[in-house]
Amino acid sequence: MGTAELICGAVAVLGKPNVGKSTFMNTVLGQKIAIVSPRPQTTRAAMAGIYQDDASQIVFYDTPGIHQPHNKLSQTMIHVVEEVIDGSDAALFLVDAKEGITSEDQLVAEWLQKYKKPVLCALNKTDLVPAGRVQELSGKLKEEYGQWLLFRVSAKTGHGVNEVLAQLKRFLPKQEPLFPEDEITDKTMREIASELVREQCFLQIKQEVPYGVAVVIDKYEEREEPNPILIQATIYVEKDSQKGILIGAQGKQLKALGTAARLEIEKLLDRKVFLELWVKVLKNWRKDEDILKRLGYIVSKKSKHEK
Ligand code: GDP
Ligand code: MG
């Protein structure tokens, strides 16, 4: 027998920047950000987060850029957004209670009006405004978007989030999970960051170097926005010659690696990141149990895949 049927589906999370899409997803997904493990055919323009419990699997897609006027969006972006909405069983539209309903919200709503899918509209950041204002905005939302289910939430405190989740489940079909268990990574952002750095080593350096590479995140510091997240990582290699290749002339190669990895991480987090990389030689680390342990689970996980 194949995988058991669960309540499964995809949900597009929409809203202008800073409305709380990432926060909402993080709250729903728990402490760990779950992403679909990078596969070449997976578009990463939209970030997916997977919520899974005993009876359901919900794939949440973050959709960037949709708050811009249609004529300002690139064709690629339009394509990504349409693909995400088309492929979703329902949409979650977030509105910022602190800012009220703006023209950017209207743009998002226009996208949604075109699609005949269930839409849940959640007034977010209700913890930041007085109850009276929440009431007033709810009324306005009802007038504007009365055809959609309305909620009041705080993605940050988690208030009302479970109610949204419960209602979403009502719109999702019973079917086989969209993603088999082994394709769901349940990793911390630290681990994902280290993998994205390692991935760039593979993509950018064609010689034998990548197989001797381990990446350890030495520091991962989330600071108050707008400060970037600070990530310091060490790339361990086995030989001096490999270190030379990774760093490149005038450090150009390492810089290129760092920039590409940083952009990938920023895309996932939807936040600015400051990424610092070091390269160190650790002779024969792949054969040394102690060093493997010292480098942590990142290496042991990887060696599991290498078989
Ligand atoms: P996104 O651009 O839509 O992904 O927005 P984020 O999730 O990154 O949130 C933008 C900012 O708003 C962050 O500083 C969040 O901490 C904050 N934020 C999001 N949701 C809430 C909320 O419900 N209450 C409060 N007080 N802050 C929130
Ligand atoms: Mg975000």
Tab-separated table of C-alpha atoms and ligand atoms in Angstrom:
chain	number	residue	atom	x	y	z
A	1	MET	CA	0.000	0.000	0.000
A	2	GLY	CA	1.199	3.523	-0.730
A	3	THR	CA	1.124	6.449	1.585
A	4	ALA	CA	-2.047	6.844	3.591
A	5	GLU	CA	-4.411	9.583	2.578
A	6	LEU	CA	-4.298	12.757	4.580
A	7	ILE	CA	-5.923	16.142	4.366
A	8	CYS	CA	-3.444	17.611	1.937
A	9	GLY	CA	-3.094	20.708	-0.090
A	10	ALA	CA	-1.241	23.834	-1.004
A	11	VAL	CA	-1.974	27.263	0.375
A	12	ALA	CA	-0.692	30.496	-1.159
A	13	VAL	CA	0.174	33.101	1.466
A	14	LEU	CA	-0.323	36.573	0.081
A	15	GLY	CA	0.099	40.094	1.291
A	16	LYS	CA	2.312	43.112	0.936
A	17	PRO	CA	5.822	43.138	2.377
A	18	ASN	CA	6.016	43.219	6.176
A	19	VAL	CA	2.406	42.214	6.623
A	20	GLY	CA	3.641	39.105	8.460
A	21	LYS	CA	3.719	36.283	5.888
A	22	SER	CA	6.989	34.829	7.127
A	23	THR	CA	5.998	35.266	10.743
A	24	PHE	CA	2.712	33.516	10.116
A	25	MET	CA	4.441	30.641	8.390
A	26	ASN	CA	7.013	30.351	11.140
A	27	THR	CA	4.305	30.313	13.778
A	28	VAL	CA	2.382	27.605	11.969
A	29	LEU	CA	5.446	25.557	11.180
A	30	GLY	CA	6.818	25.792	14.679
A	31	GLN	CA	10.345	26.604	15.641
A	32	LYS	CA	11.871	24.907	12.683
A	33	ILE	CA	11.450	26.153	9.182
A	34	ALA	CA	10.538	23.214	7.042
A	35	ILE	CA	11.373	23.527	3.395
A	36	VAL	CA	11.201	21.217	0.473
A	37	SER	CA	14.700	19.919	0.046
A	38	PRO	CA	16.275	21.704	-2.888
A	39	ARG	CA	15.686	19.875	-6.137
A	40	PRO	CA	16.688	21.266	-9.518
A	41	GLN	CA	13.146	21.351	-10.822
A	42	THR	CA	11.739	23.122	-7.782
A	43	THR	CA	11.275	26.798	-8.288
A	44	ARG	CA	12.694	28.562	-5.310
A	45	ALA	CA	11.238	31.867	-6.296
A	46	ALA	CA	8.396	30.993	-3.991
A	47	MET	CA	9.346	29.624	-0.644
A	48	ALA	CA	7.474	26.602	0.516
A	49	GLY	CA	6.943	25.645	4.109
A	50	ILE	CA	5.332	22.403	5.035
A	51	TYR	CA	3.031	21.908	7.959
A	52	GLN	CA	2.515	18.313	8.865
A	53	ASP	CA	0.564	16.586	11.594
A	54	ASP	CA	-0.949	13.127	11.975
A	55	ALA	CA	-3.922	13.865	9.784
A	56	SER	CA	-2.780	16.569	7.400
A	57	GLN	CA	-0.038	18.029	5.305
A	58	ILE	CA	-0.270	21.632	4.187
A	59	VAL	CA	2.263	23.233	1.884
A	60	PHE	CA	2.416	26.990	2.349
A	61	TYR	CA	3.804	29.109	-0.475
A	62	ASP	CA	5.080	32.594	0.074
A	63	THR	CA	4.469	34.809	-2.941
A	64	PRO	CA	6.739	37.786	-3.352
A	65	GLY	CA	6.051	40.848	-5.426
A	66	ILE	CA	2.342	40.477	-5.838
A	67	HIS	CA	1.639	43.825	-4.197
A	68	GLN	CA	3.127	45.662	-7.182
A	69	PRO	CA	1.069	46.971	-10.086
A	70	HIS	CA	0.822	44.362	-12.794
A	71	ASN	CA	2.792	46.444	-15.290
A	72	LYS	CA	5.675	46.717	-12.864
A	73	LEU	CA	6.020	43.012	-12.307
A	74	SER	CA	8.444	41.114	-14.465
A	75	GLN	CA	7.051	38.365	-16.664
A	76	THR	CA	8.925	35.779	-14.623
A	77	MET	CA	7.429	37.059	-11.415
A	78	ILE	CA	3.935	37.080	-12.863
A	79	HIS	CA	4.501	33.529	-14.000
A	80	VAL	CA	5.687	32.431	-10.555
A	81	VAL	CA	2.754	34.057	-8.799
A	82	GLU	CA	0.221	32.627	-11.231
A	83	GLU	CA	1.773	29.216	-10.894
A	84	VAL	CA	1.592	29.388	-7.118
A	85	ILE	CA	-2.006	30.576	-7.014
A	86	ASP	CA	-3.057	28.126	-9.727
A	87	GLY	CA	-1.423	25.276	-7.887
A	88	SER	CA	-2.971	26.164	-4.547
A	89	ASP	CA	-6.163	24.837	-3.061
A	90	ALA	CA	-6.738	27.967	-1.048
A	91	ALA	CA	-5.201	31.343	-0.420
A	92	LEU	CA	-4.462	33.151	2.794
A	93	PHE	CA	-4.542	36.908	2.389
A	94	LEU	CA	-2.949	38.905	5.195
A	95	VAL	CA	-3.760	42.523	5.968
A	96	ASP	CA	-1.813	44.694	8.404
A	97	ALA	CA	-3.972	46.061	11.226
A	98	LYS	CA	-1.347	48.642	12.098
A	99	GLU	CA	-1.453	50.143	8.609
A	100	GLY	CA	-5.085	49.615	7.731
A	101	ILE	CA	-6.223	48.683	4.245
A	102	THR	CA	-3.947	50.199	1.615
A	103	SER	CA	-3.723	50.349	-2.164
A	104	GLU	CA	-1.136	47.571	-2.001
A	105	ASP	CA	-3.722	45.361	-0.331
A	106	GLN	CA	-6.146	46.189	-3.124
A	107	LEU	CA	-3.611	44.979	-5.669
A	108	VAL	CA	-3.271	41.677	-3.876
A	109	ALA	CA	-7.034	41.383	-3.621
A	110	GLU	CA	-7.360	41.953	-7.380
A	111	TRP	CA	-5.163	38.944	-8.020
A	112	LEU	CA	-7.339	36.880	-5.750
A	113	GLN	CA	-10.602	38.000	-7.252
A	114	LYS	CA	-9.525	36.481	-10.564
A	115	TYR	CA	-9.047	33.061	-9.043
A	116	LYS	CA	-11.964	30.944	-8.064
A	117	LYS	CA	-10.378	29.481	-4.976
A	118	PRO	CA	-11.328	29.768	-1.330
A	119	VAL	CA	-9.732	32.801	0.228
A	120	LEU	CA	-9.187	33.325	3.922
A	121	CYS	CA	-8.473	36.907	4.843
A	122	ALA	CA	-6.712	37.510	8.118
A	123	LEU	CA	-6.266	40.848	9.778
A	124	ASN	CA	-2.814	40.478	11.288
A	125	LYS	CA	-0.909	42.350	13.990
A	126	THR	CA	-4.076	42.789	16.012
A	127	ASP	CA	-1.830	42.848	19.083
A	128	LEU	CA	-0.531	46.252	17.989
A	129	VAL	CA	-3.788	48.188	17.842
A	130	PRO	CA	-6.652	48.858	20.271
A	131	ALA	CA	-9.694	46.592	20.152
A	132	GLY	CA	-11.796	49.409	18.729
A	133	ARG	CA	-9.518	49.752	15.738
A	134	VAL	CA	-9.578	45.995	15.164
A	135	GLN	CA	-13.362	46.194	15.178
A	136	GLU	CA	-13.391	49.076	12.744
A	137	LEU	CA	-10.996	47.372	10.323
A	138	SER	CA	-12.914	44.122	10.517
A	139	GLY	CA	-15.984	46.052	9.434
A	140	LYS	CA	-14.121	47.554	6.501
A	141	LEU	CA	-12.774	44.173	5.465
A	142	LYS	CA	-16.269	42.779	5.612
A	143	GLU	CA	-17.490	45.523	3.282
A	144	GLU	CA	-14.601	45.102	0.836
A	145	TYR	CA	-14.052	41.391	0.966
A	146	GLY	CA	-17.202	40.037	2.520
A	147	GLN	CA	-17.157	37.046	0.171
A	148	TRP	CA	-14.111	35.730	1.955
A	149	LEU	CA	-13.761	34.222	5.414
A	150	LEU	CA	-12.394	36.813	7.783
A	151	PHE	CA	-10.103	36.309	10.772
A	152	ARG	CA	-8.301	38.376	13.329
A	153	VAL	CA	-4.876	37.160	14.221
A	154	SER	CA	-1.502	37.958	15.585
A	155	ALA	CA	1.096	35.936	13.737
A	156	LYS	CA	3.594	37.030	16.324
A	157	THR	CA	1.788	35.948	19.476
A	158	GLY	CA	-0.013	33.116	17.699
A	159	HIS	CA	-3.415	34.444	18.646
A	160	GLY	CA	-6.090	33.197	16.239
A	161	VAL	CA	-3.607	31.244	14.145
A	162	ASN	CA	-5.013	27.846	15.053
A	163	GLU	CA	-8.462	28.933	13.962
A	164	VAL	CA	-7.113	29.855	10.545
A	165	LEU	CA	-5.329	26.527	10.304
A	166	ALA	CA	-8.497	24.638	11.252
A	167	GLN	CA	-10.550	26.478	8.635
A	168	LEU	CA	-7.906	25.968	5.960
A	169	LYS	CA	-8.064	22.248	6.526
A	170	ARG	CA	-11.767	22.306	5.684
A	171	PHE	CA	-10.946	23.384	2.124
A	172	LEU	CA	-8.264	20.839	1.430
A	173	PRO	CA	-8.906	17.509	-0.224
A	174	LYS	CA	-8.155	14.106	1.179
A	175	GLN	CA	-5.368	12.692	-0.901
A	176	GLU	CA	-1.868	11.330	-0.866
A	177	PRO	CA	0.648	13.750	0.640
A	178	LEU	CA	2.133	16.134	-1.906
A	179	PHE	CA	5.543	15.547	-0.498
A	180	PRO	CA	6.729	12.202	0.759
A	181	GLU	CA	8.158	12.277	4.237
A	182	ASP	CA	11.728	11.924	3.030
A	183	GLU	CA	11.531	15.005	0.868
A	184	ILE	CA	10.606	17.218	3.744
A	185	THR	CA	13.536	18.704	5.466
A	186	ASP	CA	12.907	19.450	9.066
A	187	LYS	CA	15.974	21.453	9.725
A	188	THR	CA	16.977	24.544	11.509
A	189	MET	CA	17.877	27.587	9.478
A	190	ARG	CA	21.464	26.983	10.614
A	191	GLU	CA	21.550	23.633	8.864
A	192	ILE	CA	19.860	24.970	5.793
A	193	ALA	CA	22.321	27.858	5.627
A	194	SER	CA	25.234	25.468	5.820
A	195	GLU	CA	23.744	23.389	3.023
A	196	LEU	CA	23.223	26.407	0.834
A	197	VAL	CA	26.878	27.371	1.277
A	198	ARG	CA	27.930	23.834	0.498
A	199	GLU	CA	25.616	23.787	-2.512
A	200	GLN	CA	27.419	26.816	-3.935
A	201	CYS	CA	30.744	25.028	-3.503
A	202	PHE	CA	29.347	22.286	-5.691
A	203	LEU	CA	27.823	24.621	-8.244
A	204	GLN	CA	30.775	26.927	-8.600
A	205	ILE	CA	33.792	24.683	-8.212
A	206	LYS	CA	34.045	21.957	-10.736
A	207	GLN	CA	37.166	20.197	-9.529
A	208	GLU	CA	37.425	17.512	-6.910
A	209	VAL	CA	37.207	20.067	-4.136
A	210	PRO	CA	33.514	19.882	-3.220
A	211	TYR	CA	33.684	16.327	-1.970
A	212	GLY	CA	36.219	17.375	0.597
A	213	VAL	CA	34.100	20.229	1.826
A	214	ALA	CA	32.220	20.527	5.103
A	215	VAL	CA	30.469	23.678	6.164
A	216	VAL	CA	29.952	24.590	9.780
A	217	ILE	CA	27.921	27.560	10.916
A	218	ASP	CA	29.930	29.165	13.711
A	219	LYS	CA	27.465	31.885	14.446
A	220	TYR	CA	23.827	32.522	13.555
A	221	GLU	CA	22.536	35.675	15.098
A	222	GLU	CA	19.068	37.041	14.461
A	223	ARG	CA	19.061	40.687	15.221
A	224	GLU	CA	16.259	43.210	15.400
A	225	GLU	CA	15.168	44.329	11.903
A	226	PRO	CA	16.322	46.162	9.829
A	227	ASN	CA	19.672	44.721	10.941
A	228	PRO	CA	20.662	41.781	8.796
A	229	ILE	CA	20.911	38.303	10.244
A	230	LEU	CA	24.562	37.619	10.953
A	231	ILE	CA	25.900	34.280	9.785
A	232	GLN	CA	29.498	33.220	10.148
A	233	ALA	CA	30.549	29.957	8.607
A	234	THR	CA	33.714	27.984	8.106
A	235	ILE	CA	34.268	25.889	5.031
A	236	TYR	CA	36.543	22.998	5.929
A	237	VAL	CA	38.661	21.436	3.212
A	238	GLU	CA	41.124	18.579	3.266
A	239	LYS	CA	44.145	20.079	1.520
A	240	ASP	CA	45.983	23.367	1.180
A	241	SER	CA	45.504	23.209	-2.573
A	242	GLN	CA	41.740	23.036	-2.100
A	243	LYS	CA	41.828	26.045	0.149
A	244	GLY	CA	43.575	27.956	-2.617
A	245	ILE	CA	40.960	27.007	-5.172
A	246	LEU	CA	38.082	27.950	-2.890
A	247	ILE	CA	39.514	31.335	-2.052
A	248	GLY	CA	40.688	32.073	-5.589
A	249	ALA	CA	42.794	34.945	-6.841
A	250	GLN	CA	42.370	37.964	-4.587
A	251	GLY	CA	39.643	36.072	-2.770
A	252	LYS	CA	37.361	36.381	-5.784
A	253	GLN	CA	36.072	32.815	-5.719
A	254	LEU	CA	35.164	32.900	-2.047
A	255	LYS	CA	33.450	36.219	-2.570
A	256	ALA	CA	31.375	34.807	-5.428
A	257	LEU	CA	30.465	31.766	-3.336
A	258	GLY	CA	29.475	33.944	-0.437
A	259	THR	CA	27.346	36.273	-2.510
A	260	ALA	CA	25.454	33.453	-4.225
A	261	ALA	CA	24.861	31.593	-0.944
A	262	ARG	CA	23.778	34.778	0.784
A	263	LEU	CA	21.223	35.533	-1.939
A	264	GLU	CA	19.777	32.040	-1.598
A	265	ILE	CA	19.542	32.336	2.175
A	266	GLU	CA	17.961	35.786	1.892
A	267	LYS	CA	15.393	34.424	-0.531
A	268	LEU	CA	14.427	31.749	1.947
A	269	LEU	CA	14.305	34.020	4.952
A	270	ASP	CA	12.990	37.040	3.136
A	271	ARG	CA	15.451	39.014	5.224
A	272	LYS	CA	18.797	40.672	4.687
A	273	VAL	CA	21.707	38.495	5.664
A	274	PHE	CA	25.312	39.307	6.396
A	275	LEU	CA	27.314	36.206	5.579
A	276	GLU	CA	30.972	35.826	6.490
A	277	LEU	CA	32.933	32.845	5.255
A	278	TRP	CA	36.257	31.399	6.289
A	279	VAL	CA	38.153	28.532	4.738
A	280	LYS	CA	40.198	26.199	6.917
A	281	VAL	CA	42.224	23.131	6.169
A	282	LEU	CA	41.455	20.125	8.303
A	283	LYS	CA	43.566	17.303	6.949
A	284	ASN	CA	41.647	14.113	6.201
A	285	TRP	CA	38.581	15.210	8.134
A	286	ARG	CA	36.433	12.753	6.281
A	287	LYS	CA	38.341	9.812	7.701
A	288	ASP	CA	38.560	11.051	11.240
A	289	GLU	CA	35.702	10.074	13.539
A	290	ASP	CA	36.617	12.668	16.139
A	291	ILE	CA	36.718	15.479	13.659
A	292	LEU	CA	33.464	14.300	12.134
A	293	LYS	CA	31.862	14.523	15.550
A	294	ARG	CA	33.412	17.889	16.191
A	295	LEU	CA	31.988	19.194	12.943
A	296	GLY	CA	28.610	18.122	14.212
A	297	TYR	CA	25.528	16.467	12.807
A	298	ILE	CA	25.779	18.331	9.523
A	299	VAL	CA	28.593	16.058	8.512
A	300	SER	CA	27.096	12.872	9.847
A	301	LYS	CA	23.837	13.587	8.024
A	302	LYS	CA	25.692	14.218	4.814
A	303	SER	CA	27.710	11.026	5.123
A	304	LYS	CA	24.448	9.157	5.555
A	305	HIS	CA	23.410	10.316	2.082
A	306	GLU	CA	26.799	9.511	0.620
A	307	LYS	CA	26.489	5.909	1.744
B	1	GDP	P1	6.513	39.487	5.442
B	1	GDP	O1	7.324	40.472	4.679
B	1	GDP	O2	5.086	39.547	5.042
B	1	GDP	O3	7.074	38.106	5.400
B	1	GDP	O4	6.548	39.988	6.981
B	1	GDP	P2	7.337	39.379	8.219
B	1	GDP	O5	6.757	38.117	8.672
B	1	GDP	O6	8.794	39.392	7.906
B	1	GDP	O7	6.988	40.467	9.335
B	1	GDP	C1	7.420	41.822	9.228
B	1	GDP	C2	7.565	42.403	10.615
B	1	GDP	O8	6.321	42.439	11.283
B	1	GDP	C3	8.478	41.592	11.507
B	1	GDP	O9	9.253	42.470	12.295
B	1	GDP	C4	7.533	40.796	12.379
B	1	GDP	O10	8.071	40.490	13.631
B	1	GDP	C5	6.373	41.750	12.503
B	1	GDP	N1	5.118	41.043	12.707
B	1	GDP	C6	4.556	40.096	11.897
B	1	GDP	N2	3.372	39.682	12.389
B	1	GDP	C7	3.174	40.376	13.534
B	1	GDP	C8	2.112	40.400	14.521
B	1	GDP	O11	1.104	39.699	14.448
B	1	GDP	N3	2.282	41.252	15.572
B	1	GDP	C9	3.374	42.058	15.687
B	1	GDP	N4	3.438	42.851	16.745
B	1	GDP	N5	4.365	42.049	14.792
B	1	GDP	C10	4.278	41.233	13.725
B	2	MG	MG	8.541	37.303	4.381
